[in-house]
Short mmCIF file of C-alpha atoms in Angstrom, two decimals:
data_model
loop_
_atom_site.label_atom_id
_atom_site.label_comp_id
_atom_site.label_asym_id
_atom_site.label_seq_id
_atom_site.Cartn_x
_atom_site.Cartn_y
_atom_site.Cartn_z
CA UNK T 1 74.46 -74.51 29.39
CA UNK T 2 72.77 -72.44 31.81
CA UNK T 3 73.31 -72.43 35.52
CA UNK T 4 71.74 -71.54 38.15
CA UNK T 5 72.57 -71.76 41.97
CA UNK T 6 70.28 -72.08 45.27
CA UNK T 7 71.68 -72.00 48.94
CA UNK T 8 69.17 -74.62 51.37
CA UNK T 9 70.74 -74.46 54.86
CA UNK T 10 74.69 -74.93 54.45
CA UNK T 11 74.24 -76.42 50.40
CA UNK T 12 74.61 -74.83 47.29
CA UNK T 13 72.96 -76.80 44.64
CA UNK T 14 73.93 -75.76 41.35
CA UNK T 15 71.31 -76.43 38.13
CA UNK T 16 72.49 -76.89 34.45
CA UNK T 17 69.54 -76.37 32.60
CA UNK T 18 69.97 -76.50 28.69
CA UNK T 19 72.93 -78.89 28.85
CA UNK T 20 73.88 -82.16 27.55
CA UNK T 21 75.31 -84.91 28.97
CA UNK T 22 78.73 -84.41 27.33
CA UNK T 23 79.35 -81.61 29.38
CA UNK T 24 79.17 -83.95 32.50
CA UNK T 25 82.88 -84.11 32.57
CA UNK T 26 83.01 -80.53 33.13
CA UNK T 27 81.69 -80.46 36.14
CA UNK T 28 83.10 -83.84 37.83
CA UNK T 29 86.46 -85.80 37.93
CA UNK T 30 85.74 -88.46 35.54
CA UNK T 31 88.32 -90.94 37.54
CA UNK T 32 86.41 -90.34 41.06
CA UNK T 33 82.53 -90.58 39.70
CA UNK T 34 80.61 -93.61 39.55
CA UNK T 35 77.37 -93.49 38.09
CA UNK T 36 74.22 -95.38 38.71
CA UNK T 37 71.74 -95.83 36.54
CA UNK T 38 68.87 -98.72 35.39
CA UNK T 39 68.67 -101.00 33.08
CA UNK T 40 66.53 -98.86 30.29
CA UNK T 41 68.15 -95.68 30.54
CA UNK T 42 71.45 -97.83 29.89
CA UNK T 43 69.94 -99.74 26.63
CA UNK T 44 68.93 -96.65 25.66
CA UNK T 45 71.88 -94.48 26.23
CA UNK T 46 74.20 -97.03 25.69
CA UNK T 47 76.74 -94.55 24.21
CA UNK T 48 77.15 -91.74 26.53
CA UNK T 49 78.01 -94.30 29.38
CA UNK T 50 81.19 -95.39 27.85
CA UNK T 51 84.45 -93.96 29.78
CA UNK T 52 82.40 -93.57 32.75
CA UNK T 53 82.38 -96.18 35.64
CA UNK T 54 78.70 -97.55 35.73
CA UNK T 55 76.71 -99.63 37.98
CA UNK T 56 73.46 -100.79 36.41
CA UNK T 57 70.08 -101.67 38.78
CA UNK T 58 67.03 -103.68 37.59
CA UNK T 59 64.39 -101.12 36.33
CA UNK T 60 61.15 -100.19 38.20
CA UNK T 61 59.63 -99.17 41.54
CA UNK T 62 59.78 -102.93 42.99
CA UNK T 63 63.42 -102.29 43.08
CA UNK T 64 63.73 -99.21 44.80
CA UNK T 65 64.41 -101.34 48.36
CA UNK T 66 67.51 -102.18 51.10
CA UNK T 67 68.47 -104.98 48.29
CA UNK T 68 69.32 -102.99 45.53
CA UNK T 69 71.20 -100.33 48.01
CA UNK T 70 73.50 -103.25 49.54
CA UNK T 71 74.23 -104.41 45.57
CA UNK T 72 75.21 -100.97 44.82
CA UNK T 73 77.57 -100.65 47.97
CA UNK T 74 79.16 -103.63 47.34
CA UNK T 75 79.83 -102.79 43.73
CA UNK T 76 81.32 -99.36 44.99
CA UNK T 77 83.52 -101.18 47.58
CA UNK T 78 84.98 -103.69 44.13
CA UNK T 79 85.62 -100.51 42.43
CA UNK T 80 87.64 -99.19 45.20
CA UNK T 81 84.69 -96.04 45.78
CA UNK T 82 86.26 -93.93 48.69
CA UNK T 83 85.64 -90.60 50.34
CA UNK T 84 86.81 -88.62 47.52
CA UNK T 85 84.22 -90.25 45.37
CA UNK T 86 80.87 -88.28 43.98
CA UNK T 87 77.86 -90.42 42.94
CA UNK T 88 75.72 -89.45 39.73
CA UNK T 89 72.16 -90.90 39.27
CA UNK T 90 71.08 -90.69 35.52
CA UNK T 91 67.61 -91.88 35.58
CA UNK T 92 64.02 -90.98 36.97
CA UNK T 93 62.83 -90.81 40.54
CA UNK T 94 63.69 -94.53 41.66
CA UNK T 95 67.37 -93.95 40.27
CA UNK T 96 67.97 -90.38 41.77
CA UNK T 97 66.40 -91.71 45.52
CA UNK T 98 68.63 -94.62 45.62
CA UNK T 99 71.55 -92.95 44.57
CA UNK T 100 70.84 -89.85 46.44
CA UNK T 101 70.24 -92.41 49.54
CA UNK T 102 73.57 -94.73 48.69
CA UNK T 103 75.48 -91.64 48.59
CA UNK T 104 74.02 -90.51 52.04
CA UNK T 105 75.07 -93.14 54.20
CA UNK T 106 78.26 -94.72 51.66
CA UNK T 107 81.08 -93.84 54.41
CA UNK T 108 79.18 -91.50 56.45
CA UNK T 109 78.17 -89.54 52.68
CA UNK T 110 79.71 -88.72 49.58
CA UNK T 111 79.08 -85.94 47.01
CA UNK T 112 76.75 -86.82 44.58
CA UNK T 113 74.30 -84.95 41.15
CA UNK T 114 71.67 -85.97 39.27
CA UNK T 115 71.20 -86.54 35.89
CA UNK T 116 67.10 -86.65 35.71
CA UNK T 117 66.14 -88.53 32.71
CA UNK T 118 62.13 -88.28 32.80
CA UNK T 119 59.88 -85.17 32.78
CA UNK T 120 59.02 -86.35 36.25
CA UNK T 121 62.24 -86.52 37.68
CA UNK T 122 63.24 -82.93 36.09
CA UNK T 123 60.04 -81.08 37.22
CA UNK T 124 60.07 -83.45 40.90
CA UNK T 125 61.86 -86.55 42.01
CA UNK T 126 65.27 -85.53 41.94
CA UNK T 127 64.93 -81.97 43.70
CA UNK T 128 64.51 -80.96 46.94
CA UNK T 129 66.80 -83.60 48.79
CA UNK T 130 64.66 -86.31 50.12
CA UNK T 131 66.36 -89.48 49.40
CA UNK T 132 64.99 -92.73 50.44
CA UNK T 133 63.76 -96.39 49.62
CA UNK T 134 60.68 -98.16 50.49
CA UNK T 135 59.74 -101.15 52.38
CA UNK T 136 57.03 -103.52 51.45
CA UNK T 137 53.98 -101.78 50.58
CA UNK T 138 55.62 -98.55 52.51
CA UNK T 139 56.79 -95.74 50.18
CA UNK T 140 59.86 -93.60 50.86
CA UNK T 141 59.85 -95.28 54.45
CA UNK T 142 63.30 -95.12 54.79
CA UNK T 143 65.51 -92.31 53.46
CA UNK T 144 67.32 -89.27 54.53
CA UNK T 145 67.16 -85.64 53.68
CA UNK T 146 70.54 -84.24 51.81
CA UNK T 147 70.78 -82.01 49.03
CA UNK T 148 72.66 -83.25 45.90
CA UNK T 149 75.92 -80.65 44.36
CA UNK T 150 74.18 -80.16 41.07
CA UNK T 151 71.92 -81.59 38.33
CA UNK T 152 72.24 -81.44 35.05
CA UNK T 153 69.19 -80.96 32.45
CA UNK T 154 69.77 -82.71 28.90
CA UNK T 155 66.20 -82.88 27.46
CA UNK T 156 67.43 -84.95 24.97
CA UNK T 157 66.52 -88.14 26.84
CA UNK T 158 63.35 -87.20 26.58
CA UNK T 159 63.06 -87.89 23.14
CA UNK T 160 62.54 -91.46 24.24
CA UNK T 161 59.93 -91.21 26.96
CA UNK T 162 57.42 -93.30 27.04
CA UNK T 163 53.89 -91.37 26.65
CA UNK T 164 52.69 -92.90 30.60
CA UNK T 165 56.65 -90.94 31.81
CA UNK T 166 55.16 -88.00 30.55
CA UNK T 167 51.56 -87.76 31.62
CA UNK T 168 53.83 -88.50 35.40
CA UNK T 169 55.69 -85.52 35.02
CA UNK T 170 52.80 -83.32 33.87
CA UNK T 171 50.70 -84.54 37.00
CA UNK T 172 53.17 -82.83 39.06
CA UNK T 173 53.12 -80.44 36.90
CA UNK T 174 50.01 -79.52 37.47
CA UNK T 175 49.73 -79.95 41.28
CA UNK T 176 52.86 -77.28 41.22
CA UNK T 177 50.27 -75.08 39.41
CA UNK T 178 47.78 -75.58 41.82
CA UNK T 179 49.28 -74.92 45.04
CA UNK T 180 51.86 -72.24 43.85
CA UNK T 181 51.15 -70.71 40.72
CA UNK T 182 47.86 -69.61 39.12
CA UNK T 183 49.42 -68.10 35.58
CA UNK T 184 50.90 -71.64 35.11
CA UNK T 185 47.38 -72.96 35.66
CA UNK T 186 46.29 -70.94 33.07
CA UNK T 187 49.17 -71.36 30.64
CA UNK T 188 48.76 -75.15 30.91
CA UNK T 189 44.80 -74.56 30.07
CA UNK T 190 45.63 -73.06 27.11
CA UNK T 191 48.42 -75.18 25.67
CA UNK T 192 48.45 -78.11 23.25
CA UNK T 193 49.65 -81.10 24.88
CA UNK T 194 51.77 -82.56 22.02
CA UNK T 195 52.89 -79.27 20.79
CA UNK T 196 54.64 -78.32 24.01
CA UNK T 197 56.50 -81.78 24.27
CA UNK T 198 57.90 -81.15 20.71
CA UNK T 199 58.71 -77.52 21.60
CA UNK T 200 62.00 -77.21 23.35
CA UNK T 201 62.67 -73.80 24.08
CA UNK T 202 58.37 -73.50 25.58
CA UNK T 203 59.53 -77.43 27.56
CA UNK T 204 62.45 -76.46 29.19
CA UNK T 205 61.05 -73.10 30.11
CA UNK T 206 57.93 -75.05 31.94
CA UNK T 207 61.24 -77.33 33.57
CA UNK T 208 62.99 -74.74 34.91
CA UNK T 209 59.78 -72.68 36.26
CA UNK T 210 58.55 -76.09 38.34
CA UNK T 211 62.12 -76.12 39.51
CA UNK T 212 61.82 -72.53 40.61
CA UNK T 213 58.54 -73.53 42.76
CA UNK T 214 59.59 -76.33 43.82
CA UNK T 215 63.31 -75.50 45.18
CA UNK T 216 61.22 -71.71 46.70
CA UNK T 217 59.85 -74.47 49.18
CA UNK T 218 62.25 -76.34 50.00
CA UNK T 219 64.89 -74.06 50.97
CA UNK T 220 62.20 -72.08 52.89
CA UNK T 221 61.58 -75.59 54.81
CA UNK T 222 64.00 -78.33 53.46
CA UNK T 223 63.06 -80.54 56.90
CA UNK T 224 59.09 -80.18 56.01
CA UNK T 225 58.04 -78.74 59.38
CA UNK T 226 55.42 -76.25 57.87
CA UNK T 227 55.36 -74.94 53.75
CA UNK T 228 56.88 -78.52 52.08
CA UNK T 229 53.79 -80.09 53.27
CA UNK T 230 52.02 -78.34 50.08
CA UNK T 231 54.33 -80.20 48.17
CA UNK T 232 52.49 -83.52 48.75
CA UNK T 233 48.92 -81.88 47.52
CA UNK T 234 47.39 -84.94 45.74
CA UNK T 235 49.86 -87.80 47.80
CA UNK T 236 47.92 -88.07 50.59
CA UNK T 237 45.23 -91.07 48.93
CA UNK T 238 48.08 -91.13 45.58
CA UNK T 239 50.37 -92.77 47.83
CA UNK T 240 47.86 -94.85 48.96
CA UNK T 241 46.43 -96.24 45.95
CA UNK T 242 49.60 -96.41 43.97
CA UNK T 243 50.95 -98.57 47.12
CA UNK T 244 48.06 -100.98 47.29
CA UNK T 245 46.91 -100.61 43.24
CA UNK T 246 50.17 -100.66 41.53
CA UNK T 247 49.41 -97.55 39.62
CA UNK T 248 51.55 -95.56 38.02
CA UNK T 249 52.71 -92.27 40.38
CA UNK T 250 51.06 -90.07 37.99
CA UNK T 251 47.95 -91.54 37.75
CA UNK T 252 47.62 -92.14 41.46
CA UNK T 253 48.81 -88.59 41.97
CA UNK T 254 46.32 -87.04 39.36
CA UNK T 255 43.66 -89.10 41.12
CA UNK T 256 44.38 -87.84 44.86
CA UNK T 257 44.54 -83.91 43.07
CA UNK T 258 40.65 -84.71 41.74
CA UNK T 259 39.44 -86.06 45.36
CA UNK T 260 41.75 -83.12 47.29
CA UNK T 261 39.91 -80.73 44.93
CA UNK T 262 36.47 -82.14 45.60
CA UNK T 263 37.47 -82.05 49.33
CA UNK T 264 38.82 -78.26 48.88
CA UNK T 265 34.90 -77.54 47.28
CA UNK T 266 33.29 -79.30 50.00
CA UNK T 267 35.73 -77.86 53.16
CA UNK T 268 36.46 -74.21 52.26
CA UNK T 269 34.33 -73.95 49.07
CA UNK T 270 37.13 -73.90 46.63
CA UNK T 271 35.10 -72.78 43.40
CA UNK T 272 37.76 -74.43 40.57
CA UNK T 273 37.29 -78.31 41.30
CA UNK T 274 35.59 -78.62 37.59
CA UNK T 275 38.92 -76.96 36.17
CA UNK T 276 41.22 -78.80 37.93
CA UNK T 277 40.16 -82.38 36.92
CA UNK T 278 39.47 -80.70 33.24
CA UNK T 279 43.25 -79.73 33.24
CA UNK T 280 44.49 -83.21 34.58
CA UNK T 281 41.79 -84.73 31.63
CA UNK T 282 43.82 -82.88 29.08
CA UNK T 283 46.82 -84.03 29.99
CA UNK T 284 45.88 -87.67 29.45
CA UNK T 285 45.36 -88.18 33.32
CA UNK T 286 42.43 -89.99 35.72
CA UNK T 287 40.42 -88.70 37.53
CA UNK T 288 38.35 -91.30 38.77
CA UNK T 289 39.50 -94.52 40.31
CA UNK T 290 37.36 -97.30 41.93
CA UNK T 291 39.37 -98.16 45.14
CA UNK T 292 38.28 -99.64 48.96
CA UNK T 293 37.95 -97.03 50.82
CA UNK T 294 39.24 -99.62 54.07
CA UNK T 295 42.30 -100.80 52.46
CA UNK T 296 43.22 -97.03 51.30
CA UNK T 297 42.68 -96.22 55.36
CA UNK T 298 44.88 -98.83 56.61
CA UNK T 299 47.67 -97.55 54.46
CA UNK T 300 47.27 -93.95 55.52
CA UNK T 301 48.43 -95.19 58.92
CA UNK T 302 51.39 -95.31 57.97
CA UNK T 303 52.10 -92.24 55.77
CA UNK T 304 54.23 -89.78 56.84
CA UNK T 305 51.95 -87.47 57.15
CA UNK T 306 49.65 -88.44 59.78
CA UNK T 307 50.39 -87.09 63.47
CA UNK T 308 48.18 -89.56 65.97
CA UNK T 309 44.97 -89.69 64.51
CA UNK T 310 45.18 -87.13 62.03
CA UNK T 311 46.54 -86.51 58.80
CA UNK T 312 47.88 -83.08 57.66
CA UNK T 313 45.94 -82.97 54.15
CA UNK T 314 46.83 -80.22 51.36
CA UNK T 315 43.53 -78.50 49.95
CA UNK T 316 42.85 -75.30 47.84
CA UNK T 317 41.28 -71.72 48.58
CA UNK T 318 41.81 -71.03 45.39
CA UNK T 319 43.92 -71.75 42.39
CA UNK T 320 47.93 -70.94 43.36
CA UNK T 321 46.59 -70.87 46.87
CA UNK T 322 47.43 -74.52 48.86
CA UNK T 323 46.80 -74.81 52.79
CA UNK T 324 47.70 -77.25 54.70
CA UNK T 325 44.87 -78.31 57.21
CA UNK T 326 44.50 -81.63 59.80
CA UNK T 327 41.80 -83.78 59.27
CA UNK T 328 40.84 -86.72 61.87
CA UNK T 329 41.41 -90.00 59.97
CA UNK T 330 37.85 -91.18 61.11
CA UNK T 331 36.78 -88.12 58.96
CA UNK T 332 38.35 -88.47 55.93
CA UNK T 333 37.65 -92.29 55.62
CA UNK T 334 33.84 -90.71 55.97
CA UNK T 335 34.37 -88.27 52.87
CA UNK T 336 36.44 -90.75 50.74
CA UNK T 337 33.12 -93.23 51.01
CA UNK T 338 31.07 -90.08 50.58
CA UNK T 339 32.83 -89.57 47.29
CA UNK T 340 33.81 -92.77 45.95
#
């Protein structure tokens, strides 16, 4: 088990990369933990929950919501959860922002760690602190910002991942690559899809690199007043359409990385648009999708990202190189139909 430590604001987060989930109990006191986790990972993983207090929640996006926080509380209150008590999401992104949320406001915050169990949640979801649930077509409306005490990295879980988990991690993959780092870009051009999933020492090297990148941002600018923004390069319309389309994240994600490339080509004359949709191509990933370009507006007025009538969209100068530049909503609903 390897570990690593970062220091955002007054936190230190400590990772466990190259662990397993048996060494959990090293690192916790197994009387005052209570896990949360969903309904797959615990058919699944049956097995390594035993011993280990465990509150189960319906599978899936639709559940990430005020009604599955309020069933969680109340099963913490029956099993007498108090101030001593640290949380533990084992799961993907829903599981680590509910329980990153529950432990947030559960008597005014408890400890809590994460125990990512997809590709996207290692390389994404669960770092960085944002915490949160959604309401109605709304993602991540409602949420907090507060850093978890650890995670742990078993790649083990892996080994049942459905093939649609992993082309979700490896689109924000590759939007790390493009924003922050060009020799991943590269790396990921050259490497063979299904060989890199089977090879562990090359997948938890690309794991622990994304978490580099990603946690470089955030404890630069945990609150996202200036540099996080990058970190939502391909959200801006993926949010959007995975809202109103029910896509998958990564799909959605992968498709608002093609248009913010195309937009990069057309605004500053970013030269590697071709590349960029090759790479997400390889990877299994879309980069086309027929959506109305109306709908996808009326949903950006909401996003967390606009300010007034603008939107603070991520584009490219180059490969490695994101900037973060406001474009009038009347604007970008021009370009979408433009390229759509």
């Amino acid at each position: 088990m390897l570990q690593k430590s970062v220091q955002v604001n007054q936190n230190k987060i400590n990772f466990y990369f190259n662990a397993s989930f048996k060494q959990l109990k090293q690192l916790v006191n197994v009387q005052s933990t209570f896990i949360i986790t969903d309904a797959n990972v615990y058919a699944l993983h049956k097995s390594a929950f035993k011993n280990w207090k465990t509150i189960v929640i319906a599978a899936g996006e639709s559940n990430k919501n005020l009604a599955t926080v309020q069933l969680i509380i109340e099963q913490l209150i029956e099993l007498k959860a108090d101030r001593t008590a640290t949380i533990i999401g084992v799961g993907g992104g829903v599981v680590t922002d509910i329980t990153g949320f529950v432990a947030s406001i559960y008597m005014r915050g408890v400890a809590f760690g994460f125990v990512p169990t997809t590709l996207l949640a290692m390389v994404d979801a669960s770092i960085g602190g944002k915490n949160g649930v959604d309401w109605n077509l709304y993602k991540n409306i409602i949420g907090t910002i507060r850093q978890p005490s650890f995670l742990l990295y078993d790649t083990t879980f892996l080994n049942t991942l459905p093939e649609l988990e992993w082309q979700n991690g490896f689109a924000e993959i590759i939007k790390h690559a493009c924003i922050k780092n060009a020799a991943m870009f590269t790396m990921l051009e050259k490497v063979n899809p299904a060989a890199l999933k089977k090879n562990k020492l090359q997948l938890n090297q690309l794991i622990q690199k994304n978490v580099q990148i990603k946690m470089a941002v955030v404890k630069n600018d945990e609150n996202e007043k200036g540099e996080r923004k990058l970190l939502n390069f391909g959200h801006t319309l993926g949010h959007a359409i995975e809202n109103e389309y029910g896509l998958s994240h990564g799909y959605a994600v992968a498709v608002g990385v093609h248009y913010a490339a195309l937009l990069s080509q057309q605004i500053l004359g970013f030269k590697k648009a071709e590349a960029v949709s090759n790479l997400l191509t390889k990877f299994g990933l879309p980069t086309s999708f027929s959506f109305n370009t109306e709908k996808v507006m009326q949903m950006l007025q909401m996003d967390k990202k606009r300010q007034q009538a603008e939107v603070h969209y991520i584009l490219l100068e180059k490969i490695g190189k994101g900037v973060i530049l406001p474009i009038p909503l009347k604007d970008l609903e021009k370009m979408y139909t433009q390229l759509s």
